[in-house]
Amino acid sequence: EVQLVESGGGSVQAGGSLSLSCAASGYTSNMRCMGWFRQAPGKEREGVAGIYTNHGGTYYADSVKGRFIISQDNAKNTIYLRMNNLKPEDTSLYYCAAGAGVGGWWCNLESQAYDQWGQGSQVTVSS
């Protein structure tokens, strides 16, 4: 089993920046994919950004491309999400996720690639 502990988030005005981090512990050797999802009240959960833990390849939702940066520190089993130029529509509960990927190899921004989830961190952007 893998435990994911998130930190960061908070409130900021539009155009500002925030960061999230997610530390993984436990049986992490199967975690080919790690990523960030978000879910706002009344909306479906959506994938935001992800990273292949073995080679560092990244992928982003179009809505955050060019503004958000996902990175990792393998020595600490931790991933980060740097969120720049935040917009009110980025307001959401952000979840860290980890998993083996679809078919055990394909990392993407679909929930089926992940089976471990963090507790969620609130990000609020005011206009």
Short mmCIF file of N, CA and C in Angstrom, two decimals:
data_model
loop_
_atom_site.label_atom_id
_atom_site.label_comp_id
_atom_site.label_asym_id
_atom_site.label_seq_id
_atom_site.Cartn_x
_atom_site.Cartn_y
_atom_site.Cartn_z
N GLU A 1 0.83 -1.19 0.00
CA GLU A 1 0.00 0.00 0.00
C GLU A 1 0.87 1.24 0.00
N VAL A 2 0.37 2.28 -0.65
CA VAL A 2 1.08 3.55 -0.76
C VAL A 2 0.30 4.63 -0.02
N GLN A 3 1.00 5.44 0.73
CA GLN A 3 0.38 6.58 1.36
C GLN A 3 0.87 7.85 0.67
N LEU A 4 -0.06 8.73 0.38
CA LEU A 4 0.25 10.01 -0.27
C LEU A 4 -0.16 11.14 0.66
N VAL A 5 0.79 11.98 1.00
CA VAL A 5 0.52 13.11 1.90
C VAL A 5 0.80 14.40 1.15
N GLU A 6 -0.23 15.20 1.03
CA GLU A 6 -0.13 16.46 0.29
C GLU A 6 0.11 17.62 1.24
N SER A 7 0.73 18.65 0.71
CA SER A 7 0.87 19.90 1.45
C SER A 7 0.89 21.04 0.44
N GLY A 8 0.66 22.25 0.94
CA GLY A 8 0.63 23.42 0.08
C GLY A 8 -0.79 23.83 -0.22
N GLY A 9 -0.96 24.57 -1.31
CA GLY A 9 -2.26 25.11 -1.64
C GLY A 9 -2.50 26.41 -0.88
N GLY A 10 -3.77 26.82 -0.83
CA GLY A 10 -4.11 28.05 -0.14
C GLY A 10 -4.92 28.97 -1.02
N SER A 11 -4.85 30.25 -0.71
CA SER A 11 -5.63 31.25 -1.43
C SER A 11 -4.71 32.29 -2.04
N VAL A 12 -5.09 32.75 -3.22
CA VAL A 12 -4.27 33.74 -3.93
C VAL A 12 -5.18 34.52 -4.86
N GLN A 13 -4.74 35.69 -5.24
CA GLN A 13 -5.48 36.47 -6.24
C GLN A 13 -5.11 36.00 -7.65
N ALA A 14 -5.99 36.26 -8.57
CA ALA A 14 -5.74 35.89 -9.96
C ALA A 14 -4.41 36.47 -10.43
N GLY A 15 -3.68 35.64 -11.15
CA GLY A 15 -2.35 36.02 -11.61
C GLY A 15 -1.24 35.60 -10.68
N GLY A 16 -1.59 35.17 -9.49
CA GLY A 16 -0.60 34.74 -8.52
C GLY A 16 -0.17 33.30 -8.72
N SER A 17 0.68 32.83 -7.80
CA SER A 17 1.23 31.48 -7.89
C SER A 17 1.07 30.74 -6.56
N LEU A 18 0.94 29.45 -6.67
CA LEU A 18 0.91 28.56 -5.50
C LEU A 18 1.63 27.27 -5.86
N SER A 19 2.03 26.54 -4.83
CA SER A 19 2.68 25.26 -5.04
C SER A 19 2.04 24.18 -4.19
N LEU A 20 2.06 22.97 -4.72
CA LEU A 20 1.61 21.78 -4.00
C LEU A 20 2.74 20.77 -3.99
N SER A 21 2.79 19.97 -2.95
CA SER A 21 3.74 18.86 -2.92
C SER A 21 3.01 17.61 -2.44
N CYS A 22 3.55 16.46 -2.83
CA CYS A 22 2.94 15.19 -2.47
C CYS A 22 4.05 14.19 -2.19
N ALA A 23 4.12 13.75 -0.94
CA ALA A 23 5.15 12.79 -0.53
C ALA A 23 4.55 11.40 -0.46
N ALA A 24 5.20 10.46 -1.12
CA ALA A 24 4.73 9.07 -1.15
C ALA A 24 5.56 8.21 -0.22
N SER A 25 4.90 7.29 0.45
CA SER A 25 5.60 6.33 1.31
C SER A 25 4.92 4.98 1.19
N GLY A 26 5.61 3.95 1.68
CA GLY A 26 5.07 2.62 1.57
C GLY A 26 5.64 1.88 0.37
N TYR A 27 4.82 1.02 -0.23
CA TYR A 27 5.26 0.21 -1.36
C TYR A 27 5.18 1.04 -2.63
N THR A 28 6.24 1.78 -2.93
CA THR A 28 6.21 2.74 -4.03
C THR A 28 6.82 2.21 -5.32
N SER A 29 7.34 1.01 -5.33
CA SER A 29 8.07 0.53 -6.50
C SER A 29 7.16 0.35 -7.72
N ASN A 30 5.85 0.23 -7.50
CA ASN A 30 4.91 0.04 -8.60
C ASN A 30 4.36 1.34 -9.15
N MET A 31 4.80 2.45 -8.59
CA MET A 31 4.22 3.74 -8.97
C MET A 31 4.89 4.27 -10.22
N ARG A 32 4.47 3.79 -11.36
CA ARG A 32 5.02 4.27 -12.62
C ARG A 32 4.56 5.70 -12.91
N CYS A 33 3.34 6.01 -12.50
CA CYS A 33 2.73 7.29 -12.79
C CYS A 33 2.38 8.02 -11.50
N MET A 34 2.65 9.30 -11.47
CA MET A 34 2.14 10.16 -10.40
C MET A 34 1.58 11.40 -11.05
N GLY A 35 0.56 11.96 -10.41
CA GLY A 35 -0.06 13.12 -11.03
C GLY A 35 -0.94 13.89 -10.10
N TRP A 36 -1.55 14.91 -10.66
CA TRP A 36 -2.47 15.79 -9.93
C TRP A 36 -3.80 15.84 -10.65
N PHE A 37 -4.85 15.71 -9.88
CA PHE A 37 -6.21 15.86 -10.36
C PHE A 37 -6.87 16.98 -9.55
N ARG A 38 -7.98 17.46 -10.05
CA ARG A 38 -8.73 18.46 -9.29
C ARG A 38 -10.22 18.23 -9.49
N GLN A 39 -10.96 18.64 -8.49
CA GLN A 39 -12.41 18.52 -8.55
C GLN A 39 -13.05 19.69 -7.84
N ALA A 40 -13.82 20.46 -8.58
CA ALA A 40 -14.56 21.59 -8.03
C ALA A 40 -15.97 21.12 -7.68
N PRO A 41 -16.63 21.80 -6.76
CA PRO A 41 -18.00 21.42 -6.39
C PRO A 41 -18.91 21.37 -7.60
N GLY A 42 -19.64 20.26 -7.74
CA GLY A 42 -20.57 20.11 -8.84
C GLY A 42 -19.96 19.75 -10.16
N LYS A 43 -18.64 19.54 -10.18
CA LYS A 43 -17.96 19.19 -11.43
C LYS A 43 -17.27 17.84 -11.30
N GLU A 44 -16.98 17.27 -12.45
CA GLU A 44 -16.26 15.99 -12.45
C GLU A 44 -14.78 16.21 -12.16
N ARG A 45 -14.17 15.17 -11.62
CA ARG A 45 -12.74 15.23 -11.39
C ARG A 45 -12.01 15.24 -12.73
N GLU A 46 -10.98 16.07 -12.83
CA GLU A 46 -10.23 16.16 -14.08
C GLU A 46 -8.74 16.06 -13.80
N GLY A 47 -8.03 15.41 -14.70
CA GLY A 47 -6.59 15.32 -14.60
C GLY A 47 -5.95 16.64 -14.97
N VAL A 48 -4.93 17.04 -14.25
CA VAL A 48 -4.28 18.32 -14.46
C VAL A 48 -2.87 18.14 -15.03
N ALA A 49 -2.08 17.32 -14.37
CA ALA A 49 -0.69 17.11 -14.80
C ALA A 49 -0.20 15.77 -14.27
N GLY A 50 0.72 15.16 -15.00
CA GLY A 50 1.26 13.88 -14.57
C GLY A 50 2.71 13.73 -14.95
N ILE A 51 3.35 12.74 -14.35
CA ILE A 51 4.78 12.53 -14.61
C ILE A 51 5.10 11.04 -14.53
N TYR A 52 5.93 10.60 -15.46
CA TYR A 52 6.45 9.24 -15.41
C TYR A 52 7.58 9.23 -14.39
N THR A 53 7.46 8.43 -13.34
CA THR A 53 8.46 8.48 -12.28
C THR A 53 9.80 7.90 -12.70
N ASN A 54 9.83 7.03 -13.71
CA ASN A 54 11.10 6.41 -14.09
C ASN A 54 11.96 7.33 -14.97
N HIS A 55 11.34 8.08 -15.88
CA HIS A 55 12.16 8.92 -16.75
C HIS A 55 11.80 10.39 -16.71
N GLY A 56 10.79 10.77 -15.94
CA GLY A 56 10.47 12.18 -15.76
C GLY A 56 9.64 12.82 -16.86
N GLY A 57 9.16 12.03 -17.82
CA GLY A 57 8.31 12.59 -18.85
C GLY A 57 7.04 13.16 -18.24
N THR A 58 6.59 14.30 -18.76
CA THR A 58 5.43 14.98 -18.18
C THR A 58 4.32 15.14 -19.20
N TYR A 59 3.12 15.36 -18.70
CA TYR A 59 1.96 15.57 -19.57
C TYR A 59 0.99 16.45 -18.80
N TYR A 60 0.27 17.29 -19.56
CA TYR A 60 -0.59 18.31 -18.96
C TYR A 60 -1.93 18.38 -19.66
N ALA A 61 -2.93 18.82 -18.91
CA ALA A 61 -4.20 19.17 -19.51
C ALA A 61 -4.02 20.47 -20.28
N ASP A 62 -4.76 20.62 -21.36
CA ASP A 62 -4.64 21.84 -22.16
C ASP A 62 -4.95 23.09 -21.34
N SER A 63 -5.82 22.96 -20.37
CA SER A 63 -6.26 24.13 -19.59
C SER A 63 -5.15 24.70 -18.71
N VAL A 64 -4.10 23.92 -18.45
CA VAL A 64 -3.04 24.40 -17.56
C VAL A 64 -1.68 24.44 -18.26
N LYS A 65 -1.62 23.98 -19.50
CA LYS A 65 -0.35 23.92 -20.22
C LYS A 65 0.25 25.32 -20.33
N GLY A 66 1.53 25.43 -20.01
CA GLY A 66 2.20 26.73 -20.05
C GLY A 66 2.09 27.52 -18.75
N ARG A 67 1.23 27.08 -17.84
CA ARG A 67 1.07 27.77 -16.55
C ARG A 67 1.49 26.90 -15.37
N PHE A 68 1.23 25.61 -15.46
CA PHE A 68 1.55 24.69 -14.36
C PHE A 68 2.78 23.87 -14.72
N ILE A 69 3.58 23.54 -13.72
CA ILE A 69 4.76 22.71 -13.92
C ILE A 69 4.77 21.60 -12.88
N ILE A 70 4.85 20.36 -13.35
CA ILE A 70 4.98 19.23 -12.45
C ILE A 70 6.43 18.78 -12.44
N SER A 71 6.92 18.42 -11.27
CA SER A 71 8.30 17.97 -11.15
C SER A 71 8.37 16.92 -10.05
N GLN A 72 9.53 16.28 -9.95
CA GLN A 72 9.67 15.24 -8.94
C GLN A 72 11.07 15.25 -8.33
N ASP A 73 11.14 14.75 -7.13
CA ASP A 73 12.40 14.49 -6.45
C ASP A 73 12.37 13.02 -6.07
N ASN A 74 13.00 12.18 -6.87
CA ASN A 74 12.93 10.74 -6.65
C ASN A 74 13.55 10.33 -5.33
N ALA A 75 14.57 11.05 -4.91
CA ALA A 75 15.22 10.71 -3.64
C ALA A 75 14.26 10.86 -2.47
N LYS A 76 13.29 11.76 -2.61
CA LYS A 76 12.33 12.01 -1.54
C LYS A 76 10.96 11.39 -1.84
N ASN A 77 10.85 10.68 -2.99
CA ASN A 77 9.55 10.13 -3.41
C ASN A 77 8.46 11.19 -3.36
N THR A 78 8.78 12.36 -3.88
CA THR A 78 7.88 13.50 -3.79
C THR A 78 7.70 14.13 -5.17
N ILE A 79 6.45 14.51 -5.46
CA ILE A 79 6.20 15.30 -6.65
C ILE A 79 5.68 16.67 -6.24
N TYR A 80 5.82 17.60 -7.16
CA TYR A 80 5.43 18.99 -6.90
C TYR A 80 4.58 19.49 -8.06
N LEU A 81 3.76 20.47 -7.75
CA LEU A 81 3.01 21.17 -8.79
C LEU A 81 3.15 22.65 -8.53
N ARG A 82 3.83 23.31 -9.43
CA ARG A 82 3.96 24.76 -9.37
C ARG A 82 2.88 25.35 -10.28
N MET A 83 2.03 26.19 -9.71
CA MET A 83 0.91 26.76 -10.44
C MET A 83 1.11 28.26 -10.57
N ASN A 84 1.32 28.70 -11.81
CA ASN A 84 1.56 30.11 -12.09
C ASN A 84 0.38 30.72 -12.84
N ASN A 85 0.31 32.04 -12.79
CA ASN A 85 -0.76 32.76 -13.50
C ASN A 85 -2.13 32.12 -13.23
N LEU A 86 -2.41 31.93 -11.96
CA LEU A 86 -3.64 31.25 -11.59
C LEU A 86 -4.87 32.07 -11.96
N LYS A 87 -5.93 31.35 -12.31
CA LYS A 87 -7.19 31.96 -12.71
C LYS A 87 -8.29 31.51 -11.76
N PRO A 88 -9.36 32.28 -11.64
CA PRO A 88 -10.46 31.85 -10.75
C PRO A 88 -10.97 30.45 -11.08
N GLU A 89 -10.94 30.08 -12.35
CA GLU A 89 -11.44 28.75 -12.73
C GLU A 89 -10.50 27.62 -12.30
N ASP A 90 -9.34 27.95 -11.78
CA ASP A 90 -8.45 26.94 -11.20
C ASP A 90 -8.85 26.59 -9.78
N THR A 91 -9.77 27.33 -9.21
CA THR A 91 -10.22 27.04 -7.85
C THR A 91 -10.80 25.64 -7.78
N SER A 92 -10.26 24.84 -6.87
CA SER A 92 -10.67 23.45 -6.79
C SER A 92 -9.97 22.76 -5.63
N LEU A 93 -10.40 21.53 -5.36
CA LEU A 93 -9.69 20.65 -4.45
C LEU A 93 -8.75 19.81 -5.30
N TYR A 94 -7.47 19.89 -5.00
CA TYR A 94 -6.45 19.22 -5.80
C TYR A 94 -6.00 17.94 -5.09
N TYR A 95 -5.95 16.85 -5.86
CA TYR A 95 -5.59 15.55 -5.32
C TYR A 95 -4.32 15.04 -5.99
N CYS A 96 -3.44 14.50 -5.18
CA CYS A 96 -2.29 13.78 -5.69
C CYS A 96 -2.71 12.34 -5.98
N ALA A 97 -2.13 11.73 -7.00
CA ALA A 97 -2.49 10.36 -7.36
C ALA A 97 -1.24 9.60 -7.78
N ALA A 98 -1.28 8.30 -7.57
CA ALA A 98 -0.16 7.43 -7.98
C ALA A 98 -0.72 6.11 -8.47
N GLY A 99 -0.03 5.49 -9.42
CA GLY A 99 -0.50 4.22 -9.93
C GLY A 99 0.46 3.60 -10.91
N ALA A 100 0.11 2.40 -11.35
CA ALA A 100 0.97 1.66 -12.27
C ALA A 100 0.74 2.05 -13.72
N GLY A 101 -0.32 2.80 -13.98
CA GLY A 101 -0.62 3.18 -15.35
C GLY A 101 -1.60 2.21 -16.01
N VAL A 102 -2.18 2.63 -17.10
CA VAL A 102 -3.10 1.77 -17.86
C VAL A 102 -2.31 0.63 -18.49
N GLY A 103 -2.75 -0.58 -18.24
CA GLY A 103 -2.03 -1.74 -18.75
C GLY A 103 -0.68 -1.93 -18.13
N GLY A 104 -0.44 -1.24 -17.03
CA GLY A 104 0.84 -1.37 -16.34
C GLY A 104 1.98 -0.58 -16.95
N TRP A 105 1.65 0.31 -17.93
CA TRP A 105 2.74 1.05 -18.55
C TRP A 105 2.37 2.45 -19.02
N TRP A 106 1.10 2.72 -19.33
CA TRP A 106 0.72 3.98 -19.97
C TRP A 106 0.21 4.97 -18.94
N CYS A 107 0.93 6.06 -18.77
CA CYS A 107 0.51 7.12 -17.86
C CYS A 107 -0.24 8.18 -18.66
N ASN A 108 -1.40 8.58 -18.13
CA ASN A 108 -2.16 9.65 -18.77
C ASN A 108 -2.95 10.36 -17.69
N LEU A 109 -3.88 11.17 -18.08
CA LEU A 109 -4.66 11.94 -17.12
C LEU A 109 -6.05 11.35 -16.90
N GLU A 110 -6.16 10.06 -17.09
CA GLU A 110 -7.41 9.37 -16.80
C GLU A 110 -7.29 8.65 -15.46
N SER A 111 -8.36 8.62 -14.71
CA SER A 111 -8.33 8.06 -13.35
C SER A 111 -7.89 6.61 -13.32
N GLN A 112 -8.17 5.85 -14.39
CA GLN A 112 -7.85 4.43 -14.36
C GLN A 112 -6.36 4.13 -14.34
N ALA A 113 -5.53 5.14 -14.58
CA ALA A 113 -4.08 4.95 -14.51
C ALA A 113 -3.58 4.99 -13.07
N TYR A 114 -4.45 5.36 -12.14
CA TYR A 114 -4.04 5.60 -10.75
C TYR A 114 -4.94 4.83 -9.79
N ASP A 115 -4.36 4.35 -8.71
CA ASP A 115 -5.19 3.65 -7.72
C ASP A 115 -4.90 4.10 -6.30
N GLN A 116 -4.05 5.08 -6.13
CA GLN A 116 -3.78 5.64 -4.81
C GLN A 116 -4.03 7.14 -4.87
N TRP A 117 -4.66 7.66 -3.83
CA TRP A 117 -5.06 9.06 -3.86
C TRP A 117 -4.72 9.74 -2.53
N GLY A 118 -4.34 11.01 -2.64
CA GLY A 118 -4.09 11.80 -1.45
C GLY A 118 -5.39 12.34 -0.87
N GLN A 119 -5.26 13.12 0.19
CA GLN A 119 -6.42 13.59 0.92
C GLN A 119 -7.04 14.84 0.30
N GLY A 120 -6.31 15.51 -0.55
CA GLY A 120 -6.81 16.73 -1.20
C GLY A 120 -6.32 17.99 -0.53
N SER A 121 -6.00 18.97 -1.36
CA SER A 121 -5.57 20.29 -0.87
C SER A 121 -6.36 21.36 -1.61
N GLN A 122 -6.89 22.30 -0.86
CA GLN A 122 -7.74 23.34 -1.47
C GLN A 122 -6.88 24.44 -2.08
N VAL A 123 -7.25 24.82 -3.28
CA VAL A 123 -6.67 25.96 -3.97
C VAL A 123 -7.81 26.90 -4.33
N THR A 124 -7.71 28.14 -3.87
CA THR A 124 -8.75 29.13 -4.12
C THR A 124 -8.13 30.35 -4.77
N VAL A 125 -8.67 30.73 -5.93
CA VAL A 125 -8.17 31.88 -6.67
C VAL A 125 -9.28 32.91 -6.77
N SER A 126 -9.03 34.09 -6.26
CA SER A 126 -10.03 35.16 -6.29
C SER A 126 -9.73 36.12 -7.42
N SER A 127 -10.80 36.71 -7.95
CA SER A 127 -10.63 37.63 -9.08
C SER A 127 -10.37 39.05 -8.62
#
